Amino acid sequence: MAKKEYVPLFETRKVKGRILFRCIAASILLGICFIIMYRIRYFPVGGKAERWTWIGLFLSELWFSFYWLLTTVCRWNAVIRIPFIHRLSQRFGKELPGIDIFVCTADPLIEPPSLLVNTVLSMMAYDYPPEKLSVYLSDDGGSNLTFYAMLEAANFSKTWLPFCKKFKVEPMSPEAYFRTASEPLNVEEWPSVKRLYEEMKMRIETTTKLNQIPQQVYKQHKGFREWNFVTSKHDHQTILQILIDGRDTNAVDIEGNPLPTLVYLAREKRPQYHHHFKAGAMNALIRISSRISNAPIILNVDCDMYSNNSESIKYSLCIFMDEEKGDEFGYVQFPQSFDNLTKNDIYGCSFRVIQKLEVKGLDANGGPCFIGTGCFHRREALCGKKYEKNFRFDLKKLNNTKVNERASLLEEICKVLASCTFEHNTTWGKEMGLIYGFSVEDIVTGLSVQCRGWKSVFLDPERDGFFGVAPITLFQLLVQHKRWTEGHLQVFLSKYCPLLYGYKKIPLKLRLAYCAYNLWAANCLATLYYVVVPCLCLLKGIKLFPKISSPWVLPFAYVAFSHHAYSLGEFLWCGGTFLGWCNDQRMWLFKRTTSYLFASLETILKLLGYSQLAFVITTKVADEDVSKRYDQEMIEFGVASPMFNILATLAILNLLGSFGTMKKVTMHADKGFKVLDQFGLQILLCLVLVTINLPVYQALFFRMDKGKMPSSVTYKSIIFALLACTLSVY
């Protein structure tokens, strides 16, 4: 296409409100400078306790300032990408590349097969030529229950796919669609398709509950015989079954249209070999798919992340197939959204501001990080190829290789690619595929792709591309964030530290942006200090902030107010609610004082050789009572955990500090105003923390349901808090 005739397939626009953001950021920076001046100028000269508490608070404030600066720099030039799929259709028609879709699951008890089936069916139902779609499932649980569910999905797809195309169904997950859609008029197929889905779902759930495959089904498919040789889910041969062969002319739906290819894989596992968790599963799928379909574009999703937008593939191709800029991009990342969030997002799982504003700041500086799901990859980039500026990729021709082997023969040929020993003495897990050795393999892999010269793009269409399942208990949330935080800190302390590994490879702003996430864990100490020490100093009578009557109170007040007011404004602008913002702030505090702390300790133990890498899966199954309380927006505690010991102790500590101060003010009326003037900011800080912890007090002392704080946690936290208060006054 001639240069003058070039019409882009996507457009890059600057995010609105940048000038306001920069003005407020500059004013906050000025306020921070005044706070630093105050800390230096009024450094206490008398009293050892006063000096050390002042130094600790000053260091905490310096850290908060540094971390705020990191996040602010990353957001300085945020952009949004606008794809034009009508131009894609006009320009390429049906000459579109093949797409390989990877779905990963690991445990049928934690990730129910009925949930997995909905994800797989939604991926098969994209508005895209079915002969160019291939869906691969990696079952790291090696379960015949999952295999049975996939057989059911393959059979039901013959009805579901033509139904989706005929009525333009969205979302394409049967469960989500029938849950949210009302029965349309004059659509005879609607009740029959719904009945077929519910019957399939019941069969899958019954089989899962009984943990036994029906004998009739067991005899019908040869694949079940593979489990005769399975010792356990950690010790078995490669199980590979092509359930739908898209090349077969008989693989059609009820209306005679071709079906996408559907492949089941349980890679070989042996106790003496490390299987590298999700990264190993993804790499096995890359190799298997290269032999079967070899599509130039790969989409990977988690097993709970169903497709909500039938055009998502075309959106991503607008980036990859743009004639002028498309060859620069290694992957296209979609937001991680959830369909089970409450109105006020009680656990702060929506990542509203991060995905609407922060990640778009990364996009302007080289691209967002790879977050492990909802991401379209260029196969060459994922397999270790370096970006070459003058090299042109023709995506239409990259997957024209025809595979002539029969499905049964192809299965046997490909099994070796998923064996335990295949990767020995190769660069898989080092330079090719996903990187091994980290619990956040996605982050390291994305960084490696960018350091090989590729850029990435963040696409956030009006209709969400994917929906997943968010944690519905506080413990699940804290454990999940502990794993993420631990992995990020591990990356920062490894050879893949963005500041060093990305030197002269990616822009400085992008390296700093990665560090903002890598250093989540480092926030724990400063936050704990700010939560604990001002309260104890209040009881002892040590002043840490300027008097209310002093002009030096203004920078403290301005920085706190403007930062939180602007944060609230952003949250509301991104579609949140005031209570949602309050919940977000609460979870921010809870994660910093628990998840981040334990992640730091765990990382130190690993560096010292006292702990091994583990991969914790967030359960997708919930008790009915737990789900009911979640819908009512009641925070679920319910289990005894060291994390809850910390939360409860900190809450009680600030409650005691507030009571102690109120006692001083009310019992000594003549000195009350003097106390308020001298300790006003410390008292306000305690009261804010008490307000944030109101759900903790309810769980400790008032709730009677099973989601309350366990008695053991209550007793321990009271003892710890009283002990801390007693020691502080001496």
Coordinates of N, CA and C in Angstrom, one line a residue, residues 1-8 91 323-324:
M1 N 0.8 -1.2 0.0 CA 0.0 0.0 0.0 C 0.9 1.2 0.0
A2 N 0.6 2.2 -0.9 CA 1.4 3.4 -1.0 C 1.2 4.2 0.3
K3 N 2.3 4.9 0.6 CA 2.3 5.7 1.9 C 1.1 6.7 1.9
K4 N 0.8 7.3 0.8 CA -0.3 8.3 0.8 C -1.7 7.7 1.0
E5 N -1.8 6.4 0.6 CA -3.0 5.6 0.8 C -3.2 5.0 2.1
Y6 N -2.2 5.1 2.9 CA -2.2 4.4 4.2 C -3.3 4.9 5.1
V7 N -4.1 4.0 5.6 CA -5.1 4.4 6.6 C -4.9 3.4 7.8
P8 N -4.6 4.0 9.0 CA -4.2 3.1 10.1 C -5.4 2.3 10.6
R91 N -10.2 -4.3 4.6 CA -8.9 -4.4 4.0 C -8.5 -5.9 3.8
E323 N -0.3 -1.8 8.8 CA 0.9 -1.9 7.9 C 2.1 -1.1 8.3
E324 N 1.9 0.0 9.0 CA 3.0 0.8 9.4 C 3.6 0.5 10.7

